[in-house]
Amino acid sequence: MSVVKTLGQFIIEKQADFPYAKGELSRLLRDIGIAAKIVNREVNKAGLVDILGDAGTINIQGEGQKKLDVYANEQFISALRSGGECCVVASEEHDDCIYIESEISKNAKYIVAIDPLDGSSNIDVNVAIGTIFSIYRRQSTNGKALISDVLQKGSRQVAAGYIIYGSSTMLVYTTGKGVNGFTLDPSIGEFCLSHPNMTIPKEGHIYSINEGNYVHFPQGVKDYIKYCQEEDVATKRPYTSRYIGSMVADIHRNLIKGGIFLYPVSAAYPKGKLRLVYECNPMAFILEQAGGGATDGFNRILDLTPLKLHQRSAIFLGSELMVLKLMDCLNQTNKEKKQVS
Ligand code: P6P
């Protein structure tokens, strides 16, 4: 009988990896885990209680908020407020940052950027959805935290993770020393280590993209899609197309099986759809820590400097060799453009 290791036990055990750690980050990760269990309870009841459907409000993205969006946002912010380790929360559901200035948080060192419930369009049709979070250490040294504490490069994250509310509920996170996955055991109400040291295969045979936007994709992306669809036994092509429309679910599958997730610029999203601070950066940190790659097509995602809280970016991330092949396709069309111009 293998010994069950809970998220709490694992966090404390790994705290030793950080010699100067005094437990603040451990407590912060614990707070996020608790909120995730509360949100999971409501997600699992969705359809049985009046928590499906629209909240009748609009977020800064101009997107209609679902009741579960609002609920999840409230739960994570409440947990971060009461936990005392977080001084600023940047949430997809709020126009501006939430500065926590309570007595319990007066010495808080950490910034949390969060998409409380990603994949909202899937909530009412019972498809997997997720929470994505990113953690930074504040750079300002005293007084109220600053927006510059939030708009740090992704390479400065101290931790990142996601929760996927699917056939089972999992919490996957990294603190820069590999990626570990925990599955919620409802019988004991604990996230238990189920996927230690997660690594993404260097090569994969799944590509995930909304091909409905094909006509507006950059030529290099079109070339890559055609590459995925060509017959070639040696490279096991054509690849399989799998797209759920829920970033956390698509990336989680590719992390386990190998594959590439692509959200290029398009007519509707000329700068890309996914948000750099609380979607692209945390997912890029996780995938790099799992041995994969993450780019906006030209730059490493983690090297981008956010200028605005809700700024968007194109993103291509997954198996290292698939990301490199995509970049070859993009670079090739750029060379051809330069030769012509
Ligand atoms: P599209 C969900 O709304 C989301 O933000 C991500 O979870 C997902 O990957 C993407 O948008 C889907 O966008 O345009 O393909 O529906």
XYZ file of C-alpha atoms and ligand atoms in Angstrom:
357
model
C 0.000 0.000 0.000
C 1.763 3.168 -1.152
C 1.881 5.957 1.408
C -0.399 8.875 0.523
C 1.398 12.236 0.480
C -0.915 15.230 0.738
C -0.264 18.621 -0.844
C 0.319 20.093 2.608
C 2.899 17.447 3.505
C 4.631 17.879 0.135
C 4.781 21.674 0.430
C 6.360 21.485 3.878
C 8.785 18.781 2.718
C 9.864 20.878 -0.291
C 10.180 24.005 1.830
C 13.591 22.649 2.784
C 14.629 23.311 -0.849
C 14.542 27.020 0.011
C 17.002 27.554 2.878
C 15.728 31.010 3.760
C 12.085 30.059 3.533
C 10.137 30.893 6.649
C 6.980 29.176 5.474
C 5.242 32.160 3.858
C 5.179 30.623 0.382
C 4.120 27.300 1.873
C 1.203 28.975 3.624
C 0.280 30.866 0.450
C 0.172 27.633 -1.583
C -1.904 26.076 1.207
C -4.376 28.987 1.036
C -4.758 28.484 -2.732
C -5.306 24.745 -2.211
C -8.084 25.401 0.308
C -9.878 27.826 -2.022
C -9.544 25.283 -4.847
C -11.372 22.670 -2.765
C -14.192 25.104 -2.054
C -14.522 26.076 -5.737
C -14.374 22.407 -6.709
C -17.346 21.684 -4.460
C -19.479 24.251 -6.327
C -18.200 23.256 -9.784
C -19.214 19.677 -9.039
C -22.687 20.775 -7.926
C -23.136 22.990 -11.010
C -26.361 21.939 -12.657
C -27.907 20.899 -9.369
C -27.948 24.302 -7.740
C -28.510 27.762 -9.121
C -24.872 28.455 -9.936
C -24.862 27.869 -13.659
C -25.573 30.530 -16.219
C -24.763 34.185 -16.485
C -24.163 36.468 -13.552
C -25.540 39.344 -15.591
C -22.288 41.299 -15.232
C -19.412 42.095 -17.599
C -15.695 41.915 -16.700
C -12.965 44.235 -17.968
C -12.445 41.928 -20.925
C -15.976 42.828 -22.006
C -16.920 39.202 -21.409
C -20.144 38.158 -19.738
C -19.366 36.722 -16.308
C -20.790 33.368 -15.332
C -22.045 32.877 -11.765
C -19.206 30.398 -11.192
C -16.669 32.961 -12.466
C -17.815 35.398 -9.814
C -18.000 32.724 -7.121
C -14.509 31.383 -7.838
C -13.080 34.894 -7.907
C -14.611 35.652 -4.508
C -13.313 32.414 -2.976
C -9.699 32.850 -4.091
C -9.578 36.510 -3.125
C -11.121 35.744 0.267
C -8.565 32.976 0.913
C -5.686 35.267 -0.097
C -6.998 38.114 2.068
C -7.367 35.950 5.169
C -4.139 33.989 4.648
C -1.972 37.067 5.288
C 0.831 36.140 2.845
C -0.378 38.135 -0.182
C -0.200 41.920 -0.579
C -1.672 42.281 -4.092
C -4.089 40.178 -6.132
C -4.397 40.677 -9.898
C -7.508 38.889 -11.120
C -8.940 38.461 -14.597
C -12.280 39.430 -13.067
C -11.144 42.825 -11.763
C -10.235 45.929 -13.763
C -7.490 46.938 -11.303
C -5.282 45.165 -8.790
C -6.668 44.448 -5.338
C -4.228 45.807 -2.743
C -4.504 43.967 0.569
C -3.573 46.310 3.413
C -4.984 44.499 6.426
C -3.100 44.071 9.691
C -2.588 40.367 9.007
C -1.032 41.164 5.600
C 1.153 44.091 6.639
C 4.359 42.072 6.115
C 3.061 40.087 3.138
C 5.770 39.461 0.557
C 3.846 37.886 -2.320
C 1.857 38.958 -5.339
C -0.743 36.591 -6.822
C -2.047 36.910 -10.372
C -5.006 34.652 -11.038
C -7.577 33.588 -13.593
C -10.084 32.242 -11.068
C -12.084 30.186 -13.543
C -10.708 29.832 -17.054
C -12.832 28.305 -19.784
C -16.111 29.855 -18.685
C -17.766 29.122 -22.005
C -17.513 25.447 -21.055
C -19.125 25.740 -17.627
C -22.714 25.256 -18.781
C -21.858 22.294 -21.006
C -19.982 20.241 -18.400
C -16.560 20.452 -20.027
C -13.380 20.681 -17.924
C -12.496 24.180 -16.700
C -9.627 25.484 -14.617
C -7.978 28.017 -12.340
C -4.559 29.439 -13.239
C -2.298 31.226 -10.737
C 1.082 32.934 -10.746
C 3.107 34.048 -7.714
C 5.818 36.735 -7.503
C 7.797 38.164 -4.607
C 7.176 41.917 -4.222
C 10.112 44.070 -5.307
C 9.074 47.289 -3.557
C 10.464 47.359 -0.043
C 7.934 49.208 2.051
C 4.509 50.765 2.166
C 1.756 49.907 -0.283
C 2.798 47.511 -3.052
C 3.106 48.989 -6.547
C 1.784 48.000 -9.955
C 5.436 47.359 -10.884
C 5.354 44.532 -8.329
C 2.665 42.916 -10.486
C 4.042 43.683 -13.950
C 7.183 41.599 -13.543
C 8.635 39.369 -16.262
C 7.390 35.795 -16.142
C 10.960 34.642 -15.481
C 10.653 36.204 -12.018
C 7.777 33.997 -10.902
C 8.495 32.104 -7.675
C 5.627 29.683 -8.256
C 2.821 28.954 -10.713
C 0.100 26.384 -11.028
C -3.329 25.418 -12.204
C -6.317 23.487 -10.937
C -8.266 21.440 -13.489
C -11.864 20.619 -12.577
C -12.337 17.615 -14.834
C -13.099 13.891 -14.516
C -11.062 14.332 -11.368
C -9.806 17.576 -9.842
C -6.064 18.100 -9.940
C -3.724 20.791 -8.722
C -0.464 21.044 -10.699
C 2.260 23.482 -9.647
C 5.924 24.389 -9.771
C 8.219 26.461 -7.564
C 11.022 26.288 -10.112
C 12.196 22.821 -9.135
C 10.079 20.646 -11.404
C 6.333 20.124 -11.734
C 4.155 17.980 -9.477
C 0.491 17.009 -9.762
C -1.972 16.309 -6.962
C -5.372 14.664 -7.337
C -8.193 15.590 -4.982
C -9.403 12.596 -2.981
C -12.954 13.576 -2.024
C -13.106 10.827 0.604
C -10.500 12.652 2.709
C -10.809 16.156 1.190
C -7.104 16.309 0.397
C -5.033 16.845 -2.733
C -2.748 13.790 -2.855
C 0.491 13.464 -4.858
C -0.457 11.454 -7.953
C 1.878 12.794 -10.682
C 5.364 13.365 -9.221
C 7.973 15.140 -11.377
C 5.750 15.702 -14.437
C 7.685 16.032 -17.704
C 6.310 16.652 -21.197
C 7.586 14.360 -23.996
C 10.139 16.195 -26.173
C 8.112 15.211 -29.238
C 4.352 14.908 -29.424
C 1.636 14.103 -31.977
C -1.222 16.335 -30.833
C -1.818 19.910 -31.945
C -4.428 22.098 -30.279
C -5.720 25.196 -32.079
C -9.062 26.760 -32.991
C -8.871 26.191 -36.736
C -12.016 28.254 -37.194
C -9.681 31.267 -37.234
C -7.450 29.730 -39.938
C -7.899 32.391 -42.604
C -6.549 35.060 -40.247
C -3.537 33.124 -38.948
C -0.009 34.323 -39.815
C 1.362 32.362 -42.799
C 3.902 30.570 -40.614
C 1.112 29.174 -38.447
C -0.790 28.047 -41.543
C 2.390 26.329 -42.769
C 2.788 24.589 -39.423
C -0.812 23.350 -39.444
C -0.265 21.926 -42.927
C 2.928 20.271 -41.652
C 0.901 18.622 -38.863
C -1.622 17.361 -41.416
C 0.857 15.907 -43.963
C 1.214 12.128 -44.359
C 4.636 11.001 -43.125
C 5.067 7.628 -41.430
C 8.539 8.381 -40.064
C 7.302 11.334 -38.031
C 3.916 9.753 -37.276
C 2.049 12.430 -39.211
C -0.691 13.454 -39.638
C -0.845 14.475 -35.991
C -4.080 14.351 -34.046
C -6.071 17.576 -33.663
C -7.492 17.975 -30.165
C -9.032 21.266 -28.971
C -11.343 21.577 -25.983
C -11.460 25.379 -25.858
C -10.376 25.351 -22.221
C -6.718 26.353 -21.939
C -6.066 24.424 -18.730
C -7.635 21.224 -20.109
C -5.858 21.428 -23.474
C -2.485 22.129 -21.917
C -2.901 19.524 -19.157
C -3.575 16.820 -21.767
C -0.583 17.905 -23.837
C 1.635 18.036 -20.740
C 0.857 14.387 -20.058
C 0.710 13.035 -23.625
C 2.953 15.446 -25.499
C 1.659 18.070 -27.911
C 1.516 21.750 -28.740
C -1.121 24.362 -27.874
C -1.391 27.318 -30.221
C -3.321 30.561 -29.826
C -1.982 32.893 -32.544
C -3.082 36.411 -33.309
C -6.322 36.502 -35.272
C -8.801 39.039 -36.659
C -10.753 39.040 -33.406
C -7.582 39.147 -31.296
C -4.843 41.035 -33.192
C -2.548 40.787 -30.135
C -3.631 37.260 -29.235
C -6.489 36.324 -26.898
C -4.799 34.879 -23.838
C -3.608 37.181 -21.077
C 0.134 37.391 -20.451
C 0.115 38.014 -16.680
C -2.280 35.354 -15.412
C -2.583 32.829 -18.239
C 0.490 32.786 -20.509
C 3.212 33.386 -17.890
C 2.112 30.747 -15.364
C 1.497 28.140 -18.063
C 4.848 28.959 -19.677
C 6.654 28.571 -16.330
C 5.020 25.186 -15.745
C 5.725 23.895 -19.267
C 9.372 25.015 -19.190
C 9.810 23.372 -15.794
C 8.341 20.197 -17.315
C 10.942 20.334 -20.131
C 8.789 22.025 -22.758
C 8.895 25.391 -24.486
C 6.706 28.511 -24.582
C 6.915 31.383 -27.060
C 4.854 34.186 -28.546
C 6.263 33.129 -31.912
C 9.366 35.279 -31.661
C 10.231 35.641 -27.963
C 10.292 33.328 -24.960
C 7.067 34.089 -23.089
C 8.903 34.361 -19.762
C 11.158 37.099 -21.175
C 8.269 39.416 -22.089
C 7.826 42.505 -19.909
C 4.138 43.119 -19.175
C 3.141 46.740 -19.735
C -0.530 46.416 -18.799
C -2.323 44.163 -16.336
C -4.688 42.566 -18.859
C -2.449 42.660 -21.901
C -2.818 39.784 -24.302
C -0.225 37.728 -26.151
C -0.014 35.105 -28.839
C 1.158 31.854 -27.280
C 2.569 28.567 -28.555
C 3.623 26.094 -25.878
C 4.208 22.396 -25.362
C 6.674 19.722 -26.468
C 10.081 21.276 -27.090
C 10.624 19.901 -30.611
C 7.102 20.853 -31.721
C 7.582 24.445 -30.506
C 10.929 24.605 -32.325
C 9.314 23.341 -35.551
C 6.597 25.980 -35.270
C 9.217 28.703 -34.825
C 11.044 27.398 -37.909
C 7.826 27.834 -39.904
C 7.364 31.384 -38.589
C 11.022 32.307 -39.231
C 10.904 30.831 -42.735
C 7.977 33.021 -43.763
C 9.641 36.050 -42.205
C 12.806 35.392 -44.257
C 10.704 35.054 -47.420
C 8.923 38.329 -46.620
C 12.275 40.121 -46.166
C 13.599 38.707 -49.452
C 10.529 39.957 -51.295
C 10.481 43.417 -49.645
P -11.573 30.286 -28.504
C -11.502 30.276 -22.645
O -12.431 31.297 -22.932
C -10.118 30.754 -23.081
O -9.768 31.900 -22.395
C -9.103 29.646 -22.886
O -9.377 28.832 -21.790
C -9.191 28.872 -24.195
O -7.975 28.228 -24.539
C -9.533 29.964 -25.210
O -10.139 31.031 -24.474
C -10.504 29.472 -26.253
O -10.717 30.539 -27.149
O -11.456 31.586 -29.248
O -10.908 29.152 -29.250
O -12.970 29.941 -28.053
